[in-house]
mmCIF file of C-alpha atoms in Angstrom:
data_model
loop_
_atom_site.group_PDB
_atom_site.id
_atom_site.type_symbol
_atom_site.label_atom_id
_atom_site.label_comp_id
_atom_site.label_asym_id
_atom_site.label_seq_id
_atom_site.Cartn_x
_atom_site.Cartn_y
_atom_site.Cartn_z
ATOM 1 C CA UNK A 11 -10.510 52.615 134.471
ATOM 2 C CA UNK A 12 -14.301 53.160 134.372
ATOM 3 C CA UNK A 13 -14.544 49.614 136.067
ATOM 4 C CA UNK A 14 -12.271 50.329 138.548
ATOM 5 C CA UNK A 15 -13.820 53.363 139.578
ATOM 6 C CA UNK A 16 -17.317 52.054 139.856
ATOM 7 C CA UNK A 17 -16.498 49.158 142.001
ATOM 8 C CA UNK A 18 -14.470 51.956 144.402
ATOM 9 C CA UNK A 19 -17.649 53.897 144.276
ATOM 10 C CA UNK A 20 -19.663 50.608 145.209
ATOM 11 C CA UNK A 21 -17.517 49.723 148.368
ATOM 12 C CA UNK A 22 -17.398 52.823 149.416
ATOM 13 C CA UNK A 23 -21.401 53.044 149.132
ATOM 14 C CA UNK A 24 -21.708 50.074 151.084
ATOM 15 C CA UNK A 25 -19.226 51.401 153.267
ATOM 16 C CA UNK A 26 -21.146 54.504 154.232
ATOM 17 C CA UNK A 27 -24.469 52.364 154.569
ATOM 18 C CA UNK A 28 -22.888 50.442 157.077
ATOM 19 C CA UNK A 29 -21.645 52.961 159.396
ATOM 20 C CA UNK A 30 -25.238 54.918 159.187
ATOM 21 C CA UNK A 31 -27.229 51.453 159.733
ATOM 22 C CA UNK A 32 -24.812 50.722 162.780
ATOM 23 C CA UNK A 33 -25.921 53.579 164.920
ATOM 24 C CA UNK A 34 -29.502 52.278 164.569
ATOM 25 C CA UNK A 35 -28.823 48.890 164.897
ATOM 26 C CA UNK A 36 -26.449 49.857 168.369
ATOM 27 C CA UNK A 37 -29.589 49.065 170.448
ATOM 28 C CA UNK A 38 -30.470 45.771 169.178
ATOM 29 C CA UNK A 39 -28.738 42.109 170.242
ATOM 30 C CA UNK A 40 -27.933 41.698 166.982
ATOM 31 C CA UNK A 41 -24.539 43.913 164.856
ATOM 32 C CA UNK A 42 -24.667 44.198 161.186
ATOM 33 C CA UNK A 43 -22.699 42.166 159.140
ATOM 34 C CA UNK A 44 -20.648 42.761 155.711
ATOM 35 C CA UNK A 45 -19.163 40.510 153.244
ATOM 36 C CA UNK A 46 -16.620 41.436 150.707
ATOM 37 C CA UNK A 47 -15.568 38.283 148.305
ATOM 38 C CA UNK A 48 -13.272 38.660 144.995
ATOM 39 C CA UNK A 49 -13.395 36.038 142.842
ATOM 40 C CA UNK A 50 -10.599 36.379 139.866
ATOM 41 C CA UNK A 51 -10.517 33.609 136.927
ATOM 42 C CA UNK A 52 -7.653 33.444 134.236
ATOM 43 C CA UNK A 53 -9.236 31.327 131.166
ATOM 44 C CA UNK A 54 -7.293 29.574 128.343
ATOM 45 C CA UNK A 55 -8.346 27.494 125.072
ATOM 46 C CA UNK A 56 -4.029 27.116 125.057
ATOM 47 C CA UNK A 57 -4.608 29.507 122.243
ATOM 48 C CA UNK A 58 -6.061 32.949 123.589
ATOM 49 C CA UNK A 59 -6.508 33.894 127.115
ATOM 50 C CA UNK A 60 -9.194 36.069 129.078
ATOM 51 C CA UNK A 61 -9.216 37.145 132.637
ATOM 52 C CA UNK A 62 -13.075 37.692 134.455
ATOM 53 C CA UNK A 63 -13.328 39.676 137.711
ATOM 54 C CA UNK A 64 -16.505 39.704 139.871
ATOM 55 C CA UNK A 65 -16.446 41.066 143.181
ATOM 56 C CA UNK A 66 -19.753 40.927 145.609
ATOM 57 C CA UNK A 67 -20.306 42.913 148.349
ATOM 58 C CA UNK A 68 -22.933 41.924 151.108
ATOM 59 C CA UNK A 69 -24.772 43.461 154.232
ATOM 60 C CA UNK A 70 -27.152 41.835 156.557
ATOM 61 C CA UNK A 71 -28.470 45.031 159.038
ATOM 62 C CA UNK A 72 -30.871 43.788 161.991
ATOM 63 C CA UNK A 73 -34.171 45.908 162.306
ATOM 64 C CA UNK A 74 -35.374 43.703 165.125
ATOM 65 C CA UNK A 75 -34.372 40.284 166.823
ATOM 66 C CA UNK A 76 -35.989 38.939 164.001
ATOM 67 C CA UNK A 77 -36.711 40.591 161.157
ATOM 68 C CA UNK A 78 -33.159 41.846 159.511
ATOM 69 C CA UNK A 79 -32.448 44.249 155.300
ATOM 70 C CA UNK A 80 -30.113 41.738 153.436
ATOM 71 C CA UNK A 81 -28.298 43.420 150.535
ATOM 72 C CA UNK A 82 -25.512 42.031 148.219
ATOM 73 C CA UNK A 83 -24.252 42.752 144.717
ATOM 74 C CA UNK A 84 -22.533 42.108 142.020
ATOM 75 C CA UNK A 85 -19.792 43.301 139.416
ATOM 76 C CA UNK A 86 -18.247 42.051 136.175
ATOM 77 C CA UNK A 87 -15.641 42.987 134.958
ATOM 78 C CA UNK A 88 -13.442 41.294 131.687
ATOM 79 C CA UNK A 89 -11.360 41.468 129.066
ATOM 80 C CA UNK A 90 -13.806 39.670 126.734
ATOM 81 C CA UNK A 91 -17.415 39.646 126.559
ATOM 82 C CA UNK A 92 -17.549 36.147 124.170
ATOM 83 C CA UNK A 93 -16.500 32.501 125.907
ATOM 84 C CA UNK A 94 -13.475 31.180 124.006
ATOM 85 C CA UNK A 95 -14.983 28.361 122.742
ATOM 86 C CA UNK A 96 -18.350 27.534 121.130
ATOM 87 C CA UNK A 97 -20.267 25.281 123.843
ATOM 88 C CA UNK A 98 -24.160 25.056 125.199
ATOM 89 C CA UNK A 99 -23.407 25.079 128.793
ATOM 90 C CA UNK A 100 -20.800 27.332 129.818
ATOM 91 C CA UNK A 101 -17.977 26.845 131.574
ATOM 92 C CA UNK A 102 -17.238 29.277 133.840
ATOM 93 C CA UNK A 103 -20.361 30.116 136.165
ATOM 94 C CA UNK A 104 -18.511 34.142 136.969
ATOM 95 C CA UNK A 105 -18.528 34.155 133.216
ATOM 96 C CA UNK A 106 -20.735 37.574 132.232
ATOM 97 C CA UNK A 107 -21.068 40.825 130.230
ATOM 98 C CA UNK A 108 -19.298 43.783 131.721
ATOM 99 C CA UNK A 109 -20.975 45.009 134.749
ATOM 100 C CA UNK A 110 -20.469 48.187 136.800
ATOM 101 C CA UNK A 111 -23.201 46.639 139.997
ATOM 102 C CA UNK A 112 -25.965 45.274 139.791
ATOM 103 C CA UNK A 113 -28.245 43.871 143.017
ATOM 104 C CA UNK A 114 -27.982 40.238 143.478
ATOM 105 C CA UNK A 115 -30.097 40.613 146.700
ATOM 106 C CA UNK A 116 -32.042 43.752 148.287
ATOM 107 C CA UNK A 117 -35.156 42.623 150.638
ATOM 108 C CA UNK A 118 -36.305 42.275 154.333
ATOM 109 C CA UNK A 119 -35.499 38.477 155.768
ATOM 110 C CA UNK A 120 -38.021 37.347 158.982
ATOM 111 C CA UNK A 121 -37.155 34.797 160.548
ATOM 112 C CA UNK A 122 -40.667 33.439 161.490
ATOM 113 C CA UNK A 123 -39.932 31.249 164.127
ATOM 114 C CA UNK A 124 -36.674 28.510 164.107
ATOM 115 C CA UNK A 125 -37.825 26.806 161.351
ATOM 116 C CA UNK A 126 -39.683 28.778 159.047
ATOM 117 C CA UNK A 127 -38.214 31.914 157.597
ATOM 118 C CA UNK A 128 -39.456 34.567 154.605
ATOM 119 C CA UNK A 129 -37.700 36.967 152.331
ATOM 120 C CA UNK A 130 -39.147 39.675 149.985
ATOM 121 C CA UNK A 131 -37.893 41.940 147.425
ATOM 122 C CA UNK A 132 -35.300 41.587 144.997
ATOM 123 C CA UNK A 133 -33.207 37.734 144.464
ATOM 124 C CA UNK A 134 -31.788 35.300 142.790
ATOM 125 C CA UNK A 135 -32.676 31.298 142.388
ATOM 126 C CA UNK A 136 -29.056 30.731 142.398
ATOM 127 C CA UNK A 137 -28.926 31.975 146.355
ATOM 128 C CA UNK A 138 -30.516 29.151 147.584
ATOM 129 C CA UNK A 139 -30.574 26.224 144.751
ATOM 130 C CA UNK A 140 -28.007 24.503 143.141
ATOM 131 C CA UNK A 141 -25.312 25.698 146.379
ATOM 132 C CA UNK A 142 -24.772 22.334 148.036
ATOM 133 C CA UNK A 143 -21.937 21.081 149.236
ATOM 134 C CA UNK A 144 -20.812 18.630 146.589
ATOM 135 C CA UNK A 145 -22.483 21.050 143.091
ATOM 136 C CA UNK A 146 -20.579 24.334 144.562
ATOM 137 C CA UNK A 147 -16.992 22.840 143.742
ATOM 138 C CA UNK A 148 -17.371 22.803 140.129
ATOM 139 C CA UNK A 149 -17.403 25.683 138.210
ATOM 140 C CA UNK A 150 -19.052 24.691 135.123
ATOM 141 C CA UNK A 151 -22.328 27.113 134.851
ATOM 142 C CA UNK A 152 -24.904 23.869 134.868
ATOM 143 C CA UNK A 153 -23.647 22.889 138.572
ATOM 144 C CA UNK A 154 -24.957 26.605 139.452
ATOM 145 C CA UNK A 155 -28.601 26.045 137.329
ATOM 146 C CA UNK A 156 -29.336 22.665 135.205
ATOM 147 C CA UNK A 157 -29.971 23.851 131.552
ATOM 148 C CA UNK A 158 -33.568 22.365 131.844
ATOM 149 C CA UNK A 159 -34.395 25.651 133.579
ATOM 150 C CA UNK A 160 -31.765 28.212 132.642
ATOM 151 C CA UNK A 161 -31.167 27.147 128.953
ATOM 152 C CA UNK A 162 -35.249 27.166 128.816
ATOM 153 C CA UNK A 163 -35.880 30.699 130.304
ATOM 154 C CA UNK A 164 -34.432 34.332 131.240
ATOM 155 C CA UNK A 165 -35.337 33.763 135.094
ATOM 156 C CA UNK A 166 -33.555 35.709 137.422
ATOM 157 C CA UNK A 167 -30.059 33.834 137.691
ATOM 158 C CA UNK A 168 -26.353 35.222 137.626
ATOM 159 C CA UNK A 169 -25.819 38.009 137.211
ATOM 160 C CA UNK A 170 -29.563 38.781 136.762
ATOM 161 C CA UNK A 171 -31.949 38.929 139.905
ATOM 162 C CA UNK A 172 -35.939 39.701 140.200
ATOM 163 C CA UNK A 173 -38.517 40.325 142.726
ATOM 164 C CA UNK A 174 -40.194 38.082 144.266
ATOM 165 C CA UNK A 175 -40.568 35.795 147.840
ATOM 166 C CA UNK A 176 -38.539 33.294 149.708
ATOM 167 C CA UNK A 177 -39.669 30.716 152.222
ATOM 168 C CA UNK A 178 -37.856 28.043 153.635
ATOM 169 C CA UNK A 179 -38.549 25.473 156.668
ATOM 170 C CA UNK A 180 -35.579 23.846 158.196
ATOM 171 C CA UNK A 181 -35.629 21.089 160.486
ATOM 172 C CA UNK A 182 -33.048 18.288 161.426
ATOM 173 C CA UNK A 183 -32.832 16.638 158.429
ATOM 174 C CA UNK A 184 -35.394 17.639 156.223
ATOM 175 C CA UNK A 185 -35.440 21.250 154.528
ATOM 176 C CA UNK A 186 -38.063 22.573 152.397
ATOM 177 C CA UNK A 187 -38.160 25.510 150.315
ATOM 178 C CA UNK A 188 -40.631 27.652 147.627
ATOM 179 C CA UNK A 189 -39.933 30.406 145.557
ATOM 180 C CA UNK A 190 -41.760 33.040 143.657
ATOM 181 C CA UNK A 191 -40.557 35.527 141.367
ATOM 182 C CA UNK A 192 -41.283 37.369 138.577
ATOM 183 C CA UNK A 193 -41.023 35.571 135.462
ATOM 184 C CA UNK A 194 -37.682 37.084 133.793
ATOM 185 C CA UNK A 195 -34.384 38.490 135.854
ATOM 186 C CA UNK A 196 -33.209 41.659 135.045
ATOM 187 C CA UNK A 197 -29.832 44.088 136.286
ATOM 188 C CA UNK A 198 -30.220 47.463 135.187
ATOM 189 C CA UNK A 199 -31.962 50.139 137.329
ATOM 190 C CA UNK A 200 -34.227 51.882 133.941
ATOM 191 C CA UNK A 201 -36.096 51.160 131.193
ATOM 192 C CA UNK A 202 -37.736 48.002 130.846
ATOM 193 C CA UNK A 203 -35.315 46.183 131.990
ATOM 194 C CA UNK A 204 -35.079 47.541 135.339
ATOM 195 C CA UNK A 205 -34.169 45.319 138.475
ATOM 196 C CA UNK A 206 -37.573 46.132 140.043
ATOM 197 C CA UNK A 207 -40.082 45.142 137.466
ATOM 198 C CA UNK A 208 -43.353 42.859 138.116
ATOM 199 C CA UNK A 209 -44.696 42.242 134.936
ATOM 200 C CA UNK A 210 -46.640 38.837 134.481
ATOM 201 C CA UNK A 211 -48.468 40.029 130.813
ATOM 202 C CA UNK A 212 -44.419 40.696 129.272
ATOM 203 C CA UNK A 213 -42.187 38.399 131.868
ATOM 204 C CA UNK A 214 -44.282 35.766 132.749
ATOM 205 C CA UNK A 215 -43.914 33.845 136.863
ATOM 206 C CA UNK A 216 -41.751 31.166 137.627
ATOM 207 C CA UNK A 217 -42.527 29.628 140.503
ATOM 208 C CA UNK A 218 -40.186 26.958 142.310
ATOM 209 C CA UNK A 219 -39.350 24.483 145.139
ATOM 210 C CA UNK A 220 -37.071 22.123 146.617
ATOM 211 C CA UNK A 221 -37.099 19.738 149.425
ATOM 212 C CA UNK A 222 -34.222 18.299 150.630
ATOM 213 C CA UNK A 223 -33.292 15.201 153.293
ATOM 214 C CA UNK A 224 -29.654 15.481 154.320
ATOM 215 C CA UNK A 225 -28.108 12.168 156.934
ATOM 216 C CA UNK A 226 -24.469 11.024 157.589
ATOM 217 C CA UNK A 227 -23.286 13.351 155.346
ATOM 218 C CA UNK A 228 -25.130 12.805 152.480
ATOM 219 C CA UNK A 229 -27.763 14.893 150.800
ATOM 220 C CA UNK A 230 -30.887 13.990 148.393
ATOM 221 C CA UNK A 231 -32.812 16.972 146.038
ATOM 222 C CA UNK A 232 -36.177 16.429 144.751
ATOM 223 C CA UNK A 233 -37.270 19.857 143.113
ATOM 224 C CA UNK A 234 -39.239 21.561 140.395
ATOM 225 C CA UNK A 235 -40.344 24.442 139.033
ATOM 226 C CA UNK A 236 -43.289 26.060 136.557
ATOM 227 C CA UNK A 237 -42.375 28.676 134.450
ATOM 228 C CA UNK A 238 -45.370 30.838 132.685
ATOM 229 C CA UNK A 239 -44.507 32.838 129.747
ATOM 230 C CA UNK A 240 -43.016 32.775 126.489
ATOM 231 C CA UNK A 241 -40.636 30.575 125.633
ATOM 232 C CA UNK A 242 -37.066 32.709 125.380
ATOM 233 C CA UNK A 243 -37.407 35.003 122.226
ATOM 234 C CA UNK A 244 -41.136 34.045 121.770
ATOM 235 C CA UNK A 245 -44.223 35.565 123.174
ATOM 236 C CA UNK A 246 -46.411 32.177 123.193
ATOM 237 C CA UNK A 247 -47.394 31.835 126.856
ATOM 238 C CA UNK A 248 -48.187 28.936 128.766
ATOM 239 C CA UNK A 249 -46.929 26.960 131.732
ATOM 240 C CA UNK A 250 -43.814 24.828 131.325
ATOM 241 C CA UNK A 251 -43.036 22.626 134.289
ATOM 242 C CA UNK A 252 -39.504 20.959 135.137
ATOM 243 C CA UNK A 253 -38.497 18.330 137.750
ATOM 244 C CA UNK A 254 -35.392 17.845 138.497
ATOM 245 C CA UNK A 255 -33.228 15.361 141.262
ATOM 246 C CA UNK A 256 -29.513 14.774 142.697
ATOM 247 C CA UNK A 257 -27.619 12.811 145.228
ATOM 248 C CA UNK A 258 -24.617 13.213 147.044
ATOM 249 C CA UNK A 259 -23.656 10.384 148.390
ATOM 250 C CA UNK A 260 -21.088 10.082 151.211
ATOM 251 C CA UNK A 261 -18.693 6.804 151.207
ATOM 252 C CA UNK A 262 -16.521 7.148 153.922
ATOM 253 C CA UNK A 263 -15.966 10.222 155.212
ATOM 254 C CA UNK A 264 -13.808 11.837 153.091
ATOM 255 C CA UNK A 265 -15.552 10.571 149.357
ATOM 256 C CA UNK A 266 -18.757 11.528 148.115
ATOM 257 C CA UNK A 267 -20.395 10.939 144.663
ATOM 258 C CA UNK A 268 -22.940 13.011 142.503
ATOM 259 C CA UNK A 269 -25.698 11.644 140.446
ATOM 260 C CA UNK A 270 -28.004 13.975 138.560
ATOM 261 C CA UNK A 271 -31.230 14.455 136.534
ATOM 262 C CA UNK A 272 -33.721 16.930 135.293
ATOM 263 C CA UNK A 273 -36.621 17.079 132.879
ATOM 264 C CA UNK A 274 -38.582 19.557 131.068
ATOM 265 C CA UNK A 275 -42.022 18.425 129.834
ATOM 266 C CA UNK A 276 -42.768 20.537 126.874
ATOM 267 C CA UNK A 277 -41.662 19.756 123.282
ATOM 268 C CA UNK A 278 -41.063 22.966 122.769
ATOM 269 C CA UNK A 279 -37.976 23.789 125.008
ATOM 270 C CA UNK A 280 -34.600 24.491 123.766
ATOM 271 C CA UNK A 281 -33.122 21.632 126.422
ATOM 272 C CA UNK A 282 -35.143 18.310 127.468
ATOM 273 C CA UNK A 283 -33.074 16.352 129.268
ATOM 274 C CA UNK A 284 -29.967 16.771 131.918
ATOM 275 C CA UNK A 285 -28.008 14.137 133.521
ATOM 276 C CA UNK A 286 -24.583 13.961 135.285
ATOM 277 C CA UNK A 287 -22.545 12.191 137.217
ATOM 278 C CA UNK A 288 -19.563 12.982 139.649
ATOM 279 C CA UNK A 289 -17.872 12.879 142.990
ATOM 280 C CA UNK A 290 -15.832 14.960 145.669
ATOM 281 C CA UNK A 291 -12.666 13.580 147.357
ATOM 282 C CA UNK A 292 -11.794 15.816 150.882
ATOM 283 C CA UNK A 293 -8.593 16.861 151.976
ATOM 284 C CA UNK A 294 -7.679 18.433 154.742
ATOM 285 C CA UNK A 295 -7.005 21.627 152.913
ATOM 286 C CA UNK A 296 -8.291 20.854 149.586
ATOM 287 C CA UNK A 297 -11.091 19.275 147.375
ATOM 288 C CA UNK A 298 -10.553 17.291 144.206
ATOM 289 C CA UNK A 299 -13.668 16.938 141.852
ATOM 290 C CA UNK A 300 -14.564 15.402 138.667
ATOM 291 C CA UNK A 301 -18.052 16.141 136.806
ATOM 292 C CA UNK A 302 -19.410 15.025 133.555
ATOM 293 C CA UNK A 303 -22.754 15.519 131.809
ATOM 294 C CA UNK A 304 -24.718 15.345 128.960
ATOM 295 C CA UNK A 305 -26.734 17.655 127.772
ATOM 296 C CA UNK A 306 -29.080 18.319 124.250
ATOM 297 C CA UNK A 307 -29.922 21.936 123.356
ATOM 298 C CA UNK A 308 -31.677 22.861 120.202
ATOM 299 C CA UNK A 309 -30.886 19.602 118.159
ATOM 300 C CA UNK A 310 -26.552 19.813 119.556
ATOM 301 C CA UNK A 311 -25.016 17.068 121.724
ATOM 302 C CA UNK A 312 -22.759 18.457 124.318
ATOM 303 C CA UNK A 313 -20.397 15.866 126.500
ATOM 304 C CA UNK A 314 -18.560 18.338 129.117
ATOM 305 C CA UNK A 315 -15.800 16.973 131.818
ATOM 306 C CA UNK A 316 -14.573 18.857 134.646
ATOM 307 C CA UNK A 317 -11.496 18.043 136.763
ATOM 308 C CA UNK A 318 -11.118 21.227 139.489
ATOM 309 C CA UNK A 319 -8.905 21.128 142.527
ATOM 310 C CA UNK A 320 -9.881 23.827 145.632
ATOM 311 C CA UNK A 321 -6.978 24.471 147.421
ATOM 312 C CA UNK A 322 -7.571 26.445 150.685
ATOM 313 C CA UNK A 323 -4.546 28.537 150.845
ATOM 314 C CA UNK A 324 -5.720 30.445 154.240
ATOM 315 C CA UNK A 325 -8.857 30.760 156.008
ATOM 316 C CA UNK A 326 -9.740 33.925 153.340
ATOM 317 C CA UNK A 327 -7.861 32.805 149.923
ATOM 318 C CA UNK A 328 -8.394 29.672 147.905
ATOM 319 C CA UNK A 329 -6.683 28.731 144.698
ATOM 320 C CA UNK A 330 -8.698 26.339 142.030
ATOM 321 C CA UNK A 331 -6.980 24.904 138.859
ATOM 322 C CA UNK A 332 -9.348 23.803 136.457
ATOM 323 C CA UNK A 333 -9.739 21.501 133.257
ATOM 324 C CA UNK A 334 -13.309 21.851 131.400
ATOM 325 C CA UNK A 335 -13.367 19.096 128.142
ATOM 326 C CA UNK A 336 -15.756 19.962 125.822
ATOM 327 C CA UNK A 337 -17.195 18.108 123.027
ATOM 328 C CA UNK A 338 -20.146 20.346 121.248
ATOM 329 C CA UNK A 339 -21.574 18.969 118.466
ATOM 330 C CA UNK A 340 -18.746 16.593 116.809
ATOM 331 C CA UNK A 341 -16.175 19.127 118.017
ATOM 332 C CA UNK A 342 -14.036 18.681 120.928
ATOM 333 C CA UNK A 343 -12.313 21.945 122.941
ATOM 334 C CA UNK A 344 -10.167 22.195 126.014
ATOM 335 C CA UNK A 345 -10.001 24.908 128.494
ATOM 336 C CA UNK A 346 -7.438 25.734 131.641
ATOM 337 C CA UNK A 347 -8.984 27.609 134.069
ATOM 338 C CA UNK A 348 -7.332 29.260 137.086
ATOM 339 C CA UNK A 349 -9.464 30.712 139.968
ATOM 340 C CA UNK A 350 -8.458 32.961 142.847
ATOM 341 C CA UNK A 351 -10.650 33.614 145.644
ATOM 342 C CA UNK A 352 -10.802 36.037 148.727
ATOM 343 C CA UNK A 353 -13.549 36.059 150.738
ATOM 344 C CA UNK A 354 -13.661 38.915 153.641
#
């Protein structure tokens, strides 16, 4: 009930925001624009079930023909805080703690001129890496963040966000983006975990970037980051770089495959190495995918297979059935997965 009654509170909140920023923003060539997407997930080891709710609400208010507030946020709620089997990677990417809101985005956007645009104040890596085309199908957590970076580090990923700066340059082909934030993600509003902490001595930076060449439908990733901090749990600080690189690969036009890879340089991360491999068949009204990986974290193997079919039911609602194989460690687990989205 308390759930249900925050997220009222939160809609209406944005609600109210909306109708005071659209008497400002009357003047301007631009209207404000709001988001409202539900995601609900049923999840089954054919033994025990769990059910994970996370609606986001978003708001992009013009302040001038080119300088615009973006807000958006987040809330968790399920009926069972632990995953239902033991793996390293995670299977669901919604999967989270309960959580009344918490700000996935808050910050002023410019768009410098038609190619080069900045944001600043409060974001997540996961709003503009890891989202193409081919990766956002699956809903295994490493398609949304290899584990060379988030198995490695607390940075500011779902359902955690931090301050920091966005730029990106766009062109025909070619993109190019760079990223600065503050070293650990946070998603409370007090204490020292608050949402709006910059504190290199105790969270370290992590810096990152991404350039991207996209032609006849298929895309190539070349990115990497430099975290500098402890290592998670540890207060030893020094820089840790990663590099990481995937292709999707149109054949045809309705097929395209997935090849992956990341590294982490220093011995002393939890997770070394990444690879996986995977492809995307289109239908006119639905996507069929199959993903598999391999992965090493803190001396355990993991093998992990997704099958996923998107259906679009309408141009708001999909339905995706899922299959996640796991084998962790010399133990093998299945789970069924069932996703509903609506996206307003």
């Amino acid at each position: 009930m308390k759930t249900e009654v925050s997220i009222s509170l939160i809609v209406a909140l944005f609600a109210y925001v909306g109708q005071s920023m659209a008497s400002v923003s009357d003047s301007l060539s631009h209207h404000p624009s709001f988001s409202v997407e539900y995601t609900g997930e049923v999840q089954s080891d054919f033994k025990h079930a769990k059910f994970v709710n996370l609606l986001q609400l978003g708001a992009e208010i013009p302040l001038s023909r080119s300088v615009s507030l973006n807000l958006s946020s987040v809330s968790v709620a399920t009926t069972d805080e632990e995953p239902l089997v033991e793996n390293l990677q995670g299977y669901s990417n919604i999967d989270a703690e309960n959580l009344p809101f918490a700000l996935a985005v808050a910050g002023l956007s410019w768009q410098v001129s038609d190619r080069h645009s900045l944001f600043a104040g409060i974001r997540r890596v996961d709003e503009d890496y890891f989202c193409s085309d081919v990766l956002s199908l699956f809903t295994a957590s490493t398609c949304g963040g290899f584990p060379t970076i988030t198995a490695n580090h607390d940075i500011p990923a779902y359902p955690a966000s931090a301050l920091g700066l966005h730029y990106a340059f766009e062109k025909e082909h070619f993109a190019l983006q760079a990223s600065f934030y503050n070293g650990t993600g946070h998603t409370k509003f007090g204490g020292k975990d608050h949402i709006f902490r910059f504190s290199p001595k105790e969270d370290g930076l992590f810096l990152m970037s991404q350039a991207e060449y996209r032609h006849g439908g298929s895309g190539y990733f070349l990115g990497g980051s430099l975290h500098y901090g402890g290592h998670t749990g540890t207060d030893d600080h020094h820089v840790r770089p990663i590099l990481w690189a995937y292709a999707e690969q149109a054949v045809g036009e309705r097929l395209h495959l997935l090849a992956a890879y990341s590294h982490a340089f220093c011995d002393d991360n939890s997770c070394r190495h990444f690879c996986g491999i995977g492809g995307k068949y289109t239908f006119p009204r639905a996507d069929i995918g199959v993903f598999s990986d391999y992965v090493r974290i803190d001396g355990q193997d993991e093998w992990a297979t997704e099958f996923t079919c998107n259906i679009q039911c309408t141009g708001s609602i999909s339905l995706q059935p899922v299959l996640h194989v796991l084998a962790t460690d010399g133990h093998a687990h299945c789970v069924g997965m069932l996703r509903l989205g609506i996206s307003l």
